[in-house]
Amino acid sequence: MTGEGTVSGVEICLDQVTKRYPGSQVAAVDEFSMTIPAGQVVVFVGPSGCGKTTTMKMINRLIEPSSGRITIGGRDALSLNPDKLRRGIGYAIQQAGLFPHMTVGENIGLVPGLLGWQQQKVRARVEELLDLVGLDPAQFRNRFPRQLSGGQQQRVGVARALAADPPVLLMDEPFGAVDPITRGNLQDELLRLQSELRKTIVFVTHDFDEAVKLGDRIAVLGPRSSILQYDTPEAVLANPADDTVAGFVGAGASLKQLTLLRVKDVDLDEAVTAPTDEDPAALHVRLTMQNSKYALLLDARRRPVRWVHVRELVGGGALSTLGRPVEATVTQRSTLQDALEAILTEGGHVPVTGQHGEYLGVVRIDTVMDVIRTLREEHEHDHD
Amino acid sequence: MSFADYVASRWQELLVDAAQHASAVIQCTLIAAVLGVALGVAVHRSPAGSAVATALTSAVLTIPSFALLGLLIPVLGLGVAPTVTALVLYALLPIVRNTIVGLAGVDPAVLDAARGIGMSRAGVLTRVQLRLAWPAVLTGMRVSTQLLMGIAAIAAYVKGPGLGNVIFSGLSRVGSANAINLALAGTIGVVIVALVLDGAYVLLGRLTISRGVA
């Protein structure tokens, strides 16, 4: 991902890092060596039990390496006090792991508190972070985790990981426990955050599509955390290192390349739009003149709210009660795969929204089909 | 003399006995809470240790209180020492067991997160584990308190303080004028003190359990 912000992350080097559990013949992680460039997202992807989480947890020493060297920004991680080391590394996990007895604000303010920040500074930071992850501070600061939805909990989890502005973030399947649509939104948010913050992020997942979407680089891991391929998503998709990686990439690689393309890479179409207070008869005339079946109703802030069919306009009744609600929208940063899924939910087209949820245009299924056709032609060309 | 007249005439003494009874039970519960939580924290990570701690404290509970108090006389003499020892031993089981259950109920993901963001082991224990186990520990203390109310009455046998003295002096002179009144006043007194303390636990729970887990 090419970002606007300046790099605030630091480089992580793992050199022949090995984890051997007592009483076990084979190492859980065997001589793992990798350089993770500053300010990039590196995704460890692999089947469960391959040691990807173990490898990640050795970076913040939740699991102590048996041998090897780890440096973070040039500093030897193994010679630091583990608690102090972890306070300088953001950590976000599946199901968020929020402290249920603390409010959202207390959860986020915990690490700055451990670092001895002044109360007032902590409070200001909590506000800033809630804003950053898209939660209204006034509404959410004093809530308890159980009063939040799964997606909101994950946002708080990410905010907590970012609290002390660490250069490095470790994320262990942080979006694993939420529904696919929320998951897509959270991924989009993370990409937006990362384009501003440019942290060094190590992200663990078993979902290859997630790896392709989020990673600047992907490390496909095999048994004992052996690196099968470590490259950009484009390279892994186009040129898998071996059969195991190819198997993991799975069938339909050209379809998967949809996850490499963003909505902003294709041309948007215009829908017929109308404010919710427009006269239904006038809208009917406009739709007929433009030979369109559907109109998209926008609220006062130009956010898409409902789809209404031309037939529904003749029966009378205010526009605000007609049609059906818009169930899915995508942003410019969403992948074309997300868009395709949303299109299938919405029926033929999906509204694209900007930073504040305002309407920008629609993506039609024809547009996505054209992209697939082009990709497939290119892919066939590869094998000529 | 009717029961009401009796209570009215001995109001002051009964109140002192009730206060001493409550005070003995509360203090012994607190001592047992400190010991029981410490024991629970020490053993909760080991299934074998948890089983042994639970078995030992259950074994104590099977000893008849009258017998235990009597057996303590040669060792500790009469008065406060055997009373406190016996009451603390009886109070341990519910507190130890609930501490173990409460600590075991803490979501591993929460502990992983706590360590992962850089809390020290002591910090994780005091700020996360014990806070989350607190509702269970408090329930254990509440059960122990109820249990001790009755046992504390028997401690009058070893010259312990409290309403037991009233009951015992009534029972020891059955047939005389105020025998029934004495025994009845002591018994009803124990029940009332127990209800008041139980109410106090409800209030304490409201005040100390986070709304996030209540």
XYZ file of C-alpha atoms in Angstrom:
598
model
C 0.000 0.000 0.000
C 1.408 3.375 -0.933
C 0.627 5.767 1.858
C 0.510 9.480 2.418
C 1.922 9.538 5.947
C 5.553 9.416 7.005
C 6.905 6.099 8.190
C 6.629 5.808 11.964
C 7.455 2.118 12.108
C 10.853 0.510 12.586
C 12.494 -2.502 11.038
C 12.220 -5.892 12.722
C 14.896 -8.517 12.125
C 14.531 -12.134 13.120
C 17.716 -14.133 12.795
C 17.591 -17.942 13.060
C 14.899 -17.735 15.713
C 14.015 -21.163 17.079
C 11.438 -22.347 19.587
C 11.842 -25.790 21.031
C 9.452 -26.933 23.761
C 10.912 -29.180 26.439
C 10.184 -32.839 25.801
C 9.432 -32.294 22.132
C 11.626 -33.842 19.444
C 10.965 -31.310 16.714
C 11.170 -27.552 17.045
C 7.874 -25.638 16.934
C 9.656 -22.892 14.999
C 12.872 -23.853 13.260
C 15.559 -21.240 12.481
C 13.175 -18.565 11.279
C 14.968 -15.650 9.631
C 13.175 -12.655 8.172
C 13.531 -8.920 7.808
C 10.332 -6.945 8.151
C 10.814 -3.502 6.562
C 9.886 -0.392 8.522
C 6.391 0.932 7.867
C 5.136 -2.149 6.031
C 2.420 -4.679 6.716
C 3.778 -8.207 6.642
C 1.166 -10.943 6.844
C 2.048 -14.396 8.141
C -0.391 -16.743 6.477
C -0.515 -20.504 6.745
C -2.578 -23.424 7.952
C -3.408 -23.636 11.654
C -0.656 -25.221 13.700
C 2.115 -24.070 11.366
C 3.688 -21.934 14.080
C 2.755 -18.501 12.708
C 1.315 -17.291 16.014
C 4.253 -18.745 17.944
C 6.632 -16.885 15.640
C 4.736 -13.621 16.111
C 4.588 -14.016 19.879
C 8.356 -14.395 20.034
C 8.682 -10.825 18.750
C 7.134 -9.453 21.947
C 8.423 -12.403 23.960
C 5.064 -13.706 25.088
C 6.876 -16.838 24.018
C 10.602 -16.847 24.750
C 12.748 -18.010 21.830
C 15.021 -20.958 22.601
C 17.735 -19.481 20.398
C 18.278 -16.850 17.754
C 18.309 -13.062 17.679
C 15.496 -10.526 17.350
C 16.094 -6.835 16.857
C 13.399 -4.179 16.732
C 14.586 -0.879 15.297
C 18.154 -2.081 15.851
C 17.615 -2.810 19.552
C 18.096 -6.335 20.829
C 14.632 -7.410 21.979
C 15.944 -10.317 24.025
C 18.052 -8.132 26.308
C 15.195 -5.821 27.328
C 12.818 -6.287 30.253
C 9.907 -8.199 28.650
C 7.186 -6.049 30.243
C 8.855 -2.827 29.094
C 9.424 -4.318 25.648
C 5.705 -5.158 25.324
C 4.623 -1.679 26.383
C 6.422 -0.428 23.271
C 4.703 -2.893 20.934
C 1.006 -2.710 20.095
C -0.846 -5.996 20.505
C -4.279 -6.829 19.125
C -5.823 -10.287 19.185
C -8.851 -12.243 18.102
C -12.017 -11.374 20.048
C -10.172 -8.215 21.102
C -9.339 -9.509 24.604
C -10.751 -6.352 26.166
C -10.847 -6.220 29.951
C -14.552 -6.733 30.679
C -14.457 -4.951 34.045
C -12.980 -1.777 32.594
C -14.700 0.827 30.455
C -13.656 1.410 26.867
C -11.719 4.468 28.007
C -9.910 2.559 30.759
C -9.038 -0.239 28.353
C -7.480 2.171 25.873
C -5.772 4.261 28.546
C -4.157 1.282 30.232
C -0.815 1.205 28.427
C -0.260 4.985 28.600
C -1.072 4.609 32.313
C 1.534 1.855 32.656
C 4.010 4.151 30.952
C 3.300 6.815 33.557
C 1.530 9.393 31.398
C -0.314 12.229 33.146
C -4.052 11.543 33.563
C -5.027 14.502 31.434
C -2.781 13.398 28.600
C -4.198 9.869 28.800
C -7.743 11.243 28.602
C -6.926 13.334 25.551
C -5.235 10.361 23.899
C -8.276 8.136 24.519
C -10.500 10.705 22.784
C -8.117 10.979 19.867
C -7.931 7.203 19.415
C -11.684 6.644 19.622
C -12.044 9.278 16.917
C -9.345 7.581 14.893
C -11.086 4.196 14.918
C -14.453 5.755 14.125
C -16.190 5.615 17.510
C -17.744 8.730 19.044
C -15.821 9.342 22.310
C -18.789 10.888 24.111
C -20.905 7.850 23.301
C -18.401 5.057 23.827
C -15.792 6.174 26.380
C -17.769 5.062 29.426
C -19.308 1.920 28.000
C -18.206 -1.548 29.009
C -16.985 -4.036 26.391
C -20.076 -6.230 26.707
C -22.190 -3.257 25.640
C -20.405 -3.184 22.265
C -20.909 -5.224 19.092
C -18.136 -7.554 17.952
C -16.935 -5.054 15.360
C -16.892 -2.191 17.869
C -14.913 -4.353 20.310
C -12.319 -5.013 17.620
C -12.056 -1.270 16.938
C -11.419 -0.666 20.622
C -8.874 -3.498 20.538
C -7.026 -1.742 17.725
C -7.275 1.604 19.544
C -5.791 0.004 22.659
C -2.935 -1.431 20.619
C -2.213 2.031 19.190
C -2.574 3.837 22.527
C 1.060 4.562 23.314
C 1.855 5.182 19.631
C 4.150 2.150 19.321
C 6.259 1.829 16.155
C 5.369 -1.856 15.845
C 1.975 -3.581 15.952
C 1.421 -7.302 16.317
C -2.026 -8.461 15.238
C -3.106 -12.063 15.749
C -6.211 -12.741 13.636
C -7.745 -9.558 15.021
C -10.756 -9.732 12.689
C -11.250 -13.492 12.923
C -14.340 -13.455 15.083
C -16.607 -11.007 13.246
C -19.025 -11.439 10.364
C -17.670 -11.066 6.801
C -19.149 -7.628 6.115
C -17.875 -6.134 9.378
C -14.588 -7.854 8.698
C -14.296 -6.160 5.318
C -15.058 -2.787 6.898
C -12.464 -3.313 9.637
C -9.874 -4.271 7.031
C -10.666 -1.086 5.078
C -10.295 0.930 8.289
C -6.957 -0.670 9.057
C -5.715 0.201 5.568
C -6.870 3.790 6.053
C -5.165 4.004 9.456
C -1.994 2.456 8.109
C -1.813 4.910 5.207
C -1.682 7.696 7.821
C 0.394 6.004 10.508
C 2.802 3.815 8.511
C 3.574 1.479 11.404
C 5.421 -1.778 11.034
C 2.642 -4.350 11.328
C 2.992 -8.097 11.689
C -0.405 -9.592 10.959
C -1.249 -13.261 11.441
C -4.146 -14.883 9.604
C -5.139 -18.175 8.045
C -7.285 -16.361 5.477
C -5.359 -15.943 2.266
C -7.749 -13.321 0.886
C -7.186 -11.222 3.989
C -3.426 -11.595 3.519
C -3.642 -10.450 -0.098
C -5.805 -7.491 0.823
C -3.796 -6.197 3.780
C -0.219 -7.211 3.134
C 2.526 -5.165 1.567
C 4.287 -8.484 1.723
C 2.992 -11.956 2.460
C 4.918 -14.726 4.158
C 3.345 -18.070 3.341
C 4.404 -20.385 6.159
C 4.601 -24.164 6.224
C 5.262 -26.653 9.023
C 7.531 -25.435 11.822
C 7.098 -21.937 10.476
C 9.276 -22.594 7.434
C 8.977 -19.747 4.945
C 7.549 -21.181 1.728
C 7.376 -17.803 0.013
C 7.972 -14.242 1.164
C 6.963 -11.720 -1.456
C 4.407 -9.149 -2.537
C 0.796 -10.347 -2.909
C 0.983 -9.803 -6.676
C 4.043 -12.037 -6.962
C 2.616 -14.764 -4.746
C -0.605 -14.834 -6.763
C 1.058 -14.659 -10.158
C 3.941 -16.937 -9.405
C 3.513 -19.295 -6.429
C 6.880 -20.683 -5.271
C 5.765 -24.307 -5.185
C 2.741 -26.596 -5.239
C 2.019 -26.086 -1.539
C 1.794 -22.334 -1.986
C -0.217 -22.802 -5.170
C -2.586 -25.043 -3.232
C -2.912 -22.404 -0.575
C -3.536 -19.658 -3.101
C -6.270 -21.977 -4.245
C -8.331 -22.169 -7.387
C -9.440 -19.113 -9.243
C -6.295 -17.055 -8.810
C -7.630 -14.568 -11.360
C -10.726 -14.101 -9.224
C -8.485 -13.617 -6.208
C -6.665 -10.870 -8.051
C -9.864 -8.921 -7.519
C -8.601 -8.481 -3.969
C -5.601 -6.602 -5.368
C -7.751 -4.091 -7.184
C -9.606 -1.347 -5.401
C -12.839 0.355 -6.220
C -10.826 3.496 -6.949
C -9.128 1.601 -9.814
C -12.342 1.308 -11.838
C -14.704 3.891 -13.307
C -17.795 4.550 -11.262
C -21.223 4.819 -12.818
C -23.858 7.359 -11.926
C -27.186 6.274 -10.460
C -30.294 8.414 -10.544
C -30.303 9.968 -7.092
C -32.909 11.932 -5.209
C -33.273 13.531 -1.794
C -35.774 11.695 0.415
C -38.152 14.667 0.316
C -38.465 14.841 -3.480
C -41.917 14.529 -4.993
C -42.397 10.870 -6.104
C -44.126 11.949 -9.300
C -41.235 14.217 -10.312
C -38.779 11.398 -9.621
C -40.910 9.054 -11.727
C -40.624 11.454 -14.642
C -36.851 11.729 -14.211
C -36.418 7.935 -14.065
C -38.507 7.375 -17.167
C -36.642 10.082 -19.072
C -33.285 8.552 -18.164
C -34.600 5.071 -18.885
C -33.637 3.863 -15.396
C -35.464 1.390 -13.185
C -34.008 2.333 -9.827
C -33.334 5.555 -7.981
C -31.009 5.886 -4.998
C -32.380 8.060 -2.204
C -29.860 10.187 -0.290
C -30.331 11.709 3.135
C -29.606 15.314 4.058
C -25.866 14.564 4.204
C -25.969 12.821 0.823
C -25.569 9.356 2.331
C -27.346 6.526 0.465
C -30.371 5.294 2.396
C -32.855 3.496 0.130
C -33.296 2.027 -3.316
C -36.653 2.703 -4.875
C -38.042 1.051 -8.020
C -39.845 3.092 -10.640
C -43.003 0.970 -10.166
C -43.231 1.913 -6.499
C -43.442 5.607 -7.319
C -46.901 5.491 -8.859
C -48.733 4.158 -5.807
C -48.417 7.414 -3.845
C -46.849 7.707 -0.398
C -43.793 9.690 0.679
C -40.413 8.737 -0.760
C -38.978 8.102 2.686
C -41.229 5.064 3.127
C -40.809 3.562 -0.344
C -38.328 0.988 -1.596
C -35.875 -1.008 0.476
C -32.958 0.096 2.620
C -29.433 0.105 1.206
C -27.811 -2.897 2.863
C -24.239 -2.646 1.682
C -21.967 0.140 0.538
C -18.289 0.108 -0.354
C -15.583 2.756 -0.166
C -12.902 3.733 -2.659
C -10.473 1.569 -0.670
C -12.616 -1.554 -0.726
C -11.335 -4.335 -2.935
C -13.221 -5.310 -6.047
C -13.885 -8.629 -4.367
C -15.686 -6.831 -1.531
C -17.531 -4.835 -4.162
C -18.542 -8.008 -5.991
C -19.912 -9.502 -2.777
C -21.792 -6.307 -2.001
C -23.169 -6.187 -5.529
C -24.517 -9.707 -5.118
C -26.231 -8.607 -1.886
C -27.590 -5.388 -3.347
C -28.602 -6.790 -6.723
C -26.613 -5.593 -9.717
C -24.923 -2.512 -8.297
C -23.569 -1.115 -5.047
C -23.210 2.514 -3.932
C -19.696 3.816 -3.341
C -19.295 6.248 -0.465
C -16.624 8.738 0.469
C -14.922 9.546 3.763
C -18.064 10.767 5.486
C -20.366 8.170 3.999
C -21.479 10.507 1.212
C -22.519 9.140 -2.185
C -19.838 9.117 -4.899
C -21.282 6.771 -7.524
C -22.096 3.113 -8.030
C -20.166 0.075 -9.181
C -22.168 -2.112 -11.567
C -21.715 -5.837 -11.968
C -20.766 -5.293 -15.655
C -17.783 -3.226 -14.563
C -16.523 -6.029 -12.312
C -17.191 -8.665 -14.989
C -15.090 -6.656 -17.460
C -12.233 -6.603 -14.969
C -12.496 -10.378 -14.445
C -12.480 -10.924 -18.204
C -9.349 -8.812 -18.600
C -7.611 -10.560 -15.718
C -8.477 -13.961 -17.133
C -7.088 -13.032 -20.549
C -3.855 -11.861 -18.929
C -3.683 -15.026 -16.871
C -4.136 -17.266 -19.921
C -1.429 -15.258 -21.605
C 0.933 -16.174 -18.701
C 0.692 -19.821 -19.583
C 1.242 -19.454 -23.320
C -42.116 -13.266 82.059
C -43.186 -13.253 78.442
C -40.574 -13.401 75.661
C -41.230 -9.775 74.672
C -40.833 -8.611 78.271
C -37.657 -10.619 78.561
C -36.137 -9.111 75.415
C -37.187 -5.611 76.519
C -35.547 -6.092 79.919
C -32.290 -7.579 78.566
C -32.077 -5.391 75.434
C -28.677 -3.896 76.244
C -26.947 -7.217 76.957
C -28.465 -8.907 73.916
C -27.289 -6.069 71.701
C -23.735 -6.373 73.028
C -23.784 -10.139 72.441
C -25.141 -9.681 68.912
C -22.483 -7.108 68.113
C -19.746 -9.404 69.431
C -21.198 -12.297 67.460
C -21.240 -10.300 64.236
C -17.791 -8.909 64.910
C -16.287 -12.371 65.488
C -17.882 -13.737 62.322
C -16.815 -10.757 60.188
C -13.245 -10.798 61.449
C -12.904 -14.540 60.981
C -14.380 -14.287 57.454
C -11.857 -11.580 56.612
C -8.928 -13.637 57.911
C -10.250 -16.652 55.980
C -10.655 -14.475 52.871
C -7.027 -13.370 52.981
C -5.795 -16.940 53.554
C -8.302 -18.517 51.167
C -7.634 -16.125 48.279
C -3.878 -16.532 48.788
C -4.288 -20.307 48.747
C -6.565 -20.132 45.692
C -4.100 -17.908 43.822
C -1.256 -20.252 44.732
C -2.953 -23.404 43.458
C -5.349 -22.299 40.694
C -2.941 -22.941 37.835
C -2.344 -26.547 38.848
C -5.292 -28.952 38.590
C -3.677 -31.248 41.180
C -3.032 -28.378 43.578
C -6.612 -27.169 43.185
C -7.955 -30.652 43.899
C -5.801 -31.024 47.023
C -6.723 -27.587 48.367
C -10.421 -28.229 47.796
C -10.249 -31.698 49.350
C -8.399 -30.486 52.453
C -10.730 -27.586 53.084
C -13.761 -29.857 52.502
C -12.350 -32.328 55.006
C -12.307 -29.586 57.636
C -15.971 -28.946 56.999
C -16.889 -32.570 57.759
C -15.531 -32.342 61.320
C -18.422 -31.645 63.705
C -17.921 -28.133 65.059
C -18.521 -29.224 68.644
C -15.776 -31.828 68.312
C -13.295 -29.479 66.649
C -13.780 -26.819 69.293
C -13.371 -29.421 72.033
C -10.216 -30.819 70.451
C -8.708 -27.348 70.259
C -9.019 -26.737 74.006
C -5.934 -28.790 75.008
C -3.906 -27.034 72.296
C -5.104 -23.452 72.441
C -6.986 -23.232 75.722
C -10.281 -21.379 76.061
C -11.611 -18.100 74.663
C -10.631 -16.236 71.533
C -7.853 -18.474 70.169
C -9.827 -21.721 69.633
C -12.882 -19.765 68.457
C -10.986 -17.854 65.769
C -9.049 -20.943 64.679
C -12.169 -23.057 64.247
C -14.190 -20.338 62.513
C -11.379 -19.533 60.057
C -10.935 -23.210 59.193
C -14.651 -23.627 58.499
C -14.778 -20.474 56.401
C -11.931 -21.545 54.126
C -13.702 -24.041 51.863
C -16.258 -21.764 50.146
C -13.663 -19.019 49.697
C -10.884 -21.268 48.383
C -13.202 -23.094 46.036
C -14.806 -19.933 44.677
C -11.422 -18.265 44.246
C -10.233 -21.218 42.162
C -13.449 -21.250 40.127
C -13.363 -17.469 39.684
C -9.746 -17.407 38.539
C -10.297 -20.368 36.210
C -13.223 -18.517 34.643
C -11.090 -15.632 33.398
C -10.998 -15.694 29.590
C -7.505 -16.802 28.413
C -7.703 -14.175 25.643
C -7.971 -11.480 28.317
C -4.874 -12.812 30.063
C -3.018 -13.018 26.762
C -3.938 -9.406 26.050
C -2.940 -8.305 29.552
C 0.525 -9.861 29.251
C 0.787 -8.743 25.628
C 0.284 -5.067 26.351
C 2.989 -5.180 29.005
C 1.336 -5.700 32.385
C 3.613 -7.327 34.950
C 2.584 -10.662 36.483
C 1.598 -8.902 39.708
C -0.349 -6.336 37.673
C -2.226 -9.028 35.781
C -3.110 -10.720 39.074
C -4.291 -7.649 40.969
C -5.750 -5.551 38.156
C -7.274 -8.238 35.986
C -7.522 -11.736 37.472
C -8.616 -10.867 41.008
C -10.910 -8.111 39.770
C -12.638 -10.574 37.472
C -12.720 -13.333 40.114
C -14.044 -10.911 42.750
C -17.773 -11.650 42.258
C -17.071 -15.363 42.846
C -14.806 -14.625 45.836
C -17.454 -12.365 47.337
C -20.076 -15.096 46.933
C -17.706 -17.487 48.706
C -17.305 -14.999 51.564
C -21.073 -14.628 51.772
C -21.570 -18.382 52.073
C -18.774 -18.576 54.659
C -20.374 -15.817 56.705
C -23.711 -17.651 56.785
C -21.932 -20.859 57.735
C -20.033 -19.161 60.557
C -23.140 -17.589 62.073
C -24.309 -20.958 63.376
C -20.863 -22.316 64.204
C -19.943 -19.166 66.120
C -22.885 -19.839 68.462
C -21.335 -23.179 69.377
C -18.036 -21.431 70.156
C -19.603 -20.379 73.481
C -18.683 -23.903 74.513
C -15.019 -22.800 74.567
C -15.947 -19.470 76.160
C -16.018 -17.634 72.860
C -17.941 -14.366 72.524
C -21.399 -13.817 71.088
C -25.005 -14.969 71.157
C -23.965 -18.565 71.772
C -23.535 -17.674 75.442
C -27.179 -16.672 75.657
C -28.320 -19.882 73.997
C -26.041 -22.072 76.116
C -27.045 -20.489 79.404
C -30.681 -21.019 78.443
C -30.150 -24.657 77.510
C -28.118 -25.359 80.665
C -31.000 -24.450 82.945
C -33.961 -25.975 81.173
C -36.985 -25.919 83.467
C -36.059 -22.700 85.219
C -37.911 -19.444 84.679
C -36.168 -17.814 81.735
C -34.561 -20.871 80.097
C -36.733 -20.879 76.971
C -36.590 -17.097 76.667
C -32.796 -17.146 76.767
C -32.408 -19.898 74.154
C -35.016 -18.318 71.914
C -33.531 -14.821 72.155
C -30.066 -16.139 71.284
C -31.323 -18.169 68.340
C -33.509 -15.438 66.870
C -30.642 -13.005 67.433
C -28.331 -15.208 65.320
C -30.902 -15.320 62.522
C -31.364 -11.537 62.546
C -27.628 -10.848 62.548
C -27.254 -13.322 59.664
C -29.930 -11.535 57.618
C -28.402 -8.114 58.290
C -24.945 -9.310 57.208
C -26.391 -10.954 54.110
C -27.967 -7.627 53.192
C -24.612 -5.968 53.747
C -23.056 -8.400 51.240
C -25.604 -7.486 48.599
C -24.737 -3.824 49.137
C -20.995 -4.527 49.088
C -21.412 -6.403 45.803
C -23.254 -3.454 44.258
C -20.485 -1.107 45.328
C -17.449 -3.191 44.413
C -18.357 -5.285 41.377
C -17.720 -3.508 38.081
C -20.855 -2.876 36.038
C -18.988 -4.441 33.159
C -19.135 -7.899 34.718
C -22.107 -7.690 37.097
